[in-house]
Short mmCIF file of C-alpha atoms in Angstrom, two decimals:
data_model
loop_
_atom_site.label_atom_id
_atom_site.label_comp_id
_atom_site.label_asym_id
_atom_site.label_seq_id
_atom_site.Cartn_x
_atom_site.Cartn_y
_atom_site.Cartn_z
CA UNK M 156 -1.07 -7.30 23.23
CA UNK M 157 1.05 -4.69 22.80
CA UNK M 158 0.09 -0.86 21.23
CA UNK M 159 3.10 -0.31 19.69
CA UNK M 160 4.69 -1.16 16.28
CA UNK M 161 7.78 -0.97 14.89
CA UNK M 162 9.99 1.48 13.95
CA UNK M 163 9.53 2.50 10.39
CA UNK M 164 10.71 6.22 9.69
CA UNK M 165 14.86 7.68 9.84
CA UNK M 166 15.42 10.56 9.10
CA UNK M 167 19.38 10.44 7.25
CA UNK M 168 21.37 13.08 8.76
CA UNK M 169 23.12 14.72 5.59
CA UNK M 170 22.80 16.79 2.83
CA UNK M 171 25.27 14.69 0.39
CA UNK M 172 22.84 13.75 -2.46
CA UNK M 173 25.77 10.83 -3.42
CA UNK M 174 26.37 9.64 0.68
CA UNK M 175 22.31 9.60 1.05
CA UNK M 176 22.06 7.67 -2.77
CA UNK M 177 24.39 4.71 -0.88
CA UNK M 178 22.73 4.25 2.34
CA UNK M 179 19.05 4.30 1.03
CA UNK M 180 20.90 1.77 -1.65
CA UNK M 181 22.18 -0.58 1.00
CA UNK M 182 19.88 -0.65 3.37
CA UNK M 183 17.21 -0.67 1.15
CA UNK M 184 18.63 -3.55 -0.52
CA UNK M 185 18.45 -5.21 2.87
CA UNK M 186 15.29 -7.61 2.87
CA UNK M 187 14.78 -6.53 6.79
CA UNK M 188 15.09 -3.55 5.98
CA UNK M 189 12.27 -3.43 3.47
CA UNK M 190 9.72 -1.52 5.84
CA UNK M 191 11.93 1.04 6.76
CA UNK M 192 11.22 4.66 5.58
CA UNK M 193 14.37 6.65 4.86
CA UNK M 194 14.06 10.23 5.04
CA UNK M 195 16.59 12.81 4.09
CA UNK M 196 16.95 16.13 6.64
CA UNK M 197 16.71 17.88 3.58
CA UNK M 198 12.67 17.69 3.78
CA UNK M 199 13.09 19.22 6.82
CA UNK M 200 13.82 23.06 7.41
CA UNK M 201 16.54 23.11 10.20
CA UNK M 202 20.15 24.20 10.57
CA UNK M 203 23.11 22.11 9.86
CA UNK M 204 25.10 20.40 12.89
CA UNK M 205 28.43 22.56 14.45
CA UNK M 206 31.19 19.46 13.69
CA UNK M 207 33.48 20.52 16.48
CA UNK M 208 33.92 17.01 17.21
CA UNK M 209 37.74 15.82 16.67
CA UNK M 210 36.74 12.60 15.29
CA UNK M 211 34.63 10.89 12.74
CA UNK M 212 32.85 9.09 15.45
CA UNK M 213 32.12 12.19 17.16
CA UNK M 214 31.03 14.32 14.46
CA UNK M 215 28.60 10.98 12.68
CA UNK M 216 27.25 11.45 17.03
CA UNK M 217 26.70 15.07 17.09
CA UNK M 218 24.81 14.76 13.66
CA UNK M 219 22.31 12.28 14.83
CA UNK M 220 21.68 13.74 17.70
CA UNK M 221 21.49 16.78 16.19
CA UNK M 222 18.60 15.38 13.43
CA UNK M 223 16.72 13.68 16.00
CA UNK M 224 16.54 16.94 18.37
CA UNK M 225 15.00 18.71 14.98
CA UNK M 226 12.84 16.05 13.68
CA UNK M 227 11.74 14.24 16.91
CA UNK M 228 12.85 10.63 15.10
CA UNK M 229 15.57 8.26 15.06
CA UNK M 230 18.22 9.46 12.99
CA UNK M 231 21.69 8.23 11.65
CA UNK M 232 24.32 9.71 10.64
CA UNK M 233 27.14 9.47 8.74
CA UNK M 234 30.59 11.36 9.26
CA UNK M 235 33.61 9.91 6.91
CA UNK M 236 36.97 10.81 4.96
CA UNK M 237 40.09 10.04 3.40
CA UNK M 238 43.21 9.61 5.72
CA UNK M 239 46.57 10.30 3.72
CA UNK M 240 49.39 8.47 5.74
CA UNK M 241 51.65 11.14 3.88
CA UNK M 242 49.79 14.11 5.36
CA UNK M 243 49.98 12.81 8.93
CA UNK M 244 46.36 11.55 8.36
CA UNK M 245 45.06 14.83 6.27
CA UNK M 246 42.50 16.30 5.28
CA UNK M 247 40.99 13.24 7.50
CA UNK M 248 37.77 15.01 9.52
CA UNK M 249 38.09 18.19 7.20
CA UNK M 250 37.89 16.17 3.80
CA UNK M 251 34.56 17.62 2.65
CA UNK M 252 36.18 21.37 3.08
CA UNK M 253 39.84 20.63 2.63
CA UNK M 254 40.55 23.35 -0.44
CA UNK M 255 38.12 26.11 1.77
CA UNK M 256 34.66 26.11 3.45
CA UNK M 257 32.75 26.09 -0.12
CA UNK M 258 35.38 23.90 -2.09
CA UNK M 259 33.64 21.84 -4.70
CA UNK M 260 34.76 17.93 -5.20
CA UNK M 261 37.05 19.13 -7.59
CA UNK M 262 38.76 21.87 -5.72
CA UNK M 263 39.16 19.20 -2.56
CA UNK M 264 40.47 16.43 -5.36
CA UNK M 265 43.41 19.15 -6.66
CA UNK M 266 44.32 20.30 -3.27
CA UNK M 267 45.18 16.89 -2.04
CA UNK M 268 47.05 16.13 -5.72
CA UNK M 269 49.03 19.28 -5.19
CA UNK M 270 49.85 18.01 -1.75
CA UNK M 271 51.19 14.94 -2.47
CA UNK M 272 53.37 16.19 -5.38
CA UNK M 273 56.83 15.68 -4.16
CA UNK M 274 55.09 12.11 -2.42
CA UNK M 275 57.12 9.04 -4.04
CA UNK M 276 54.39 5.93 -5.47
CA UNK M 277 55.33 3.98 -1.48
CA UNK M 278 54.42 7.57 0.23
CA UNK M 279 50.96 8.00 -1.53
CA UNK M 280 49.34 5.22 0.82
CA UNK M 281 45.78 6.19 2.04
CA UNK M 282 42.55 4.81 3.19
CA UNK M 283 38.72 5.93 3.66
CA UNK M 284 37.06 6.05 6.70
CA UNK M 285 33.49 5.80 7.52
CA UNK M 286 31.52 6.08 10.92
CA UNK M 287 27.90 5.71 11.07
CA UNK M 288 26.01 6.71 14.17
CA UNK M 289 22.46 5.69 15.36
CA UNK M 290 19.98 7.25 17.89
CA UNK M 291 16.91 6.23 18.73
CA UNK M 292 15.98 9.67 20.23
CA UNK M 293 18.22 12.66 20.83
CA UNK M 294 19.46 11.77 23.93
CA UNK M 295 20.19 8.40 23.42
CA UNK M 296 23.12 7.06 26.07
CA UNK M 297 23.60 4.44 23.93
CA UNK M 298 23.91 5.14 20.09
CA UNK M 299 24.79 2.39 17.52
CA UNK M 300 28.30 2.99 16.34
CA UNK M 301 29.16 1.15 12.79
CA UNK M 302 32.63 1.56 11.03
CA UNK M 303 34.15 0.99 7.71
CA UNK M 304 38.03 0.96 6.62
CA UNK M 305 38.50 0.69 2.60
CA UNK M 306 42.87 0.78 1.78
CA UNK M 307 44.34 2.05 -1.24
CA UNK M 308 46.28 5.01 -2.55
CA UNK M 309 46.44 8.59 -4.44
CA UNK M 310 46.71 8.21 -7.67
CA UNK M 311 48.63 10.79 -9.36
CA UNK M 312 45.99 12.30 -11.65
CA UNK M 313 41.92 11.50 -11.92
CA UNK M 314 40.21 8.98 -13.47
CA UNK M 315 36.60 7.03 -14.10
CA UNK M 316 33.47 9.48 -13.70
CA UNK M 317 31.30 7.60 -11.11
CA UNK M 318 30.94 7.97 -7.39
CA UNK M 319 32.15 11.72 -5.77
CA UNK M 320 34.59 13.26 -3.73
CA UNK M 321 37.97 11.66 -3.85
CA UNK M 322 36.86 9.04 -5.83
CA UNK M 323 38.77 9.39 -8.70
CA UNK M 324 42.04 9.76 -7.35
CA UNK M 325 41.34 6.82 -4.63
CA UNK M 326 43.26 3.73 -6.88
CA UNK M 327 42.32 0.39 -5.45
CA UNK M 328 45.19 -1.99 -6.17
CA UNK M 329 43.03 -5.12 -5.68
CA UNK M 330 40.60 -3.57 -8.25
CA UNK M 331 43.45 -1.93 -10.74
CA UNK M 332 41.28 0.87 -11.04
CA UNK M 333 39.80 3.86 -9.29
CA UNK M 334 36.98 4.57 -6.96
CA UNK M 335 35.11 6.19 -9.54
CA UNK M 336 36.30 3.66 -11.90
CA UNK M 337 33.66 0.69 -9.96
CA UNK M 338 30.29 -0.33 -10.71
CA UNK M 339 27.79 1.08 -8.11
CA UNK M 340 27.50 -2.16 -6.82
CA UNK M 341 30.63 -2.85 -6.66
CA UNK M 342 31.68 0.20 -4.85
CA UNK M 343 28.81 -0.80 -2.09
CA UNK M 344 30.58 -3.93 -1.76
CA UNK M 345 34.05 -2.55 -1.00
CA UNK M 346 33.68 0.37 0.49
CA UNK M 347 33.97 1.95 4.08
CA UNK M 348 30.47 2.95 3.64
CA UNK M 349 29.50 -0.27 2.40
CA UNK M 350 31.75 -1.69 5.41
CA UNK M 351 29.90 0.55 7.81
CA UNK M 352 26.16 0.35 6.58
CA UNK M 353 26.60 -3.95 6.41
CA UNK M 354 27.42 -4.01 10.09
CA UNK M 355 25.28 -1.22 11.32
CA UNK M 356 22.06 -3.28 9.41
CA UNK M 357 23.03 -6.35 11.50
CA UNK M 358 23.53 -4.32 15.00
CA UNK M 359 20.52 -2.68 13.74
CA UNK M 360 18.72 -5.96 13.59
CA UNK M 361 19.62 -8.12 15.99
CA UNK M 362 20.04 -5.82 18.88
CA UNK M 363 17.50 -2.91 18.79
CA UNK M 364 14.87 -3.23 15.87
CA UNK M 365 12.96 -5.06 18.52
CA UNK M 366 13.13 -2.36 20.97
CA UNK M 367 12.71 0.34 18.72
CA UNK M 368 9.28 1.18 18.74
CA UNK M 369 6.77 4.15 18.38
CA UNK M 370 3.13 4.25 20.37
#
């Protein structure tokens, strides 16, 4: 009989209080998920990750790994942004510190309006982009990669007060309303990191929650 059992503690690799409030929704709304302990680094006392990476996928790597070296568990991260077709894919990778290295939600959110100013309704096309990345250990060669794609556009001013970030000025034409406009459920439904987080729970499953194990 074996002396090990399975895996129960993560440690989420980000200091977003609204990012962290989706995954522990999602996959804590996953049945198979039920036994899983989500922990946020912020119970831990370590410095944040250097994102030199020049994608989302590399930066959601370099996070997890970066966790997992500081907390000695699996970890999984989350790296994601808003890609503005107009802007030659802007603020993209820099989307949390678009308006400056301490811009709030709101500074980020008028930046990008001001931006697109002179941008005509067919030039304000735009989509959010998540990547989640999984390690077992800190070294992991072979990390679970999830994505998530959500289309819509920049709306010309703000609206609805839920969600964060861009949020407000991401319009959903599907939805005829804003990000910030949807239902928290709803929003998990749709979204990248909705996207992301439903295929990373079934990689998570049916490859490696086997595997994944602790002595």
């Amino acid at each position: 009989m074996s002396n090990k059992t399975p895996l129960s503690k993560i440690v989420i690799a980000s200091g977003n209080a609204g990012k962290i409030a989706e995954i522990e929704h999602a996959l804590t709304n996953d049945t198979a998920s039920s036994d899983l302990e989500l922990i946020s680094q912020k119970q831990f006392d370590y410095p944040e990750a250097v994102e030199d990476g020049l994608s989302f996928i590399e930066n959601a790597i370099i996070k997890a790994r970066h966790a997992a070296r500081h907390t000695q568990l699996p970890a999984l991260a989350d790296d994601s942004g808003i890609v503005v077709d107009y802007l030659n894919g802007a603020p993209g990778i820099y989307s949390a510190r678009f308006a400056g290295p301490d811009a709030s939600d709101a500074d980020n959110v008028a930046k990008l309006l001001n931006e697109l100013n002179n941008a005509s309704e067919s030039q304000r096309s735009a989509y959010f982009y998540c990547a989640l990345a999984f390690v077992r250990h800190a070294d992991d060669p072979t990390p679970i990669i999830a994505e998530g794609i959500w289309h819509g556009q920049i709306a010309t001013q703000t609206s609805g007060n839920q969600g964060f970030g861009y949020d407000p000025v991401f319009y959903i034409p599907s939805q005829q309303c804003s990000a910030a406009e949807l239902s928290k459920s709803d929003k998990n439904k749709l979204s990248h990191r909705g996207q992301a987080l439903e295929k990373f729970a079934a990689l998570f499953h049916t490859t490696f929650q086997q595997t994944l194990t602790q002595s």
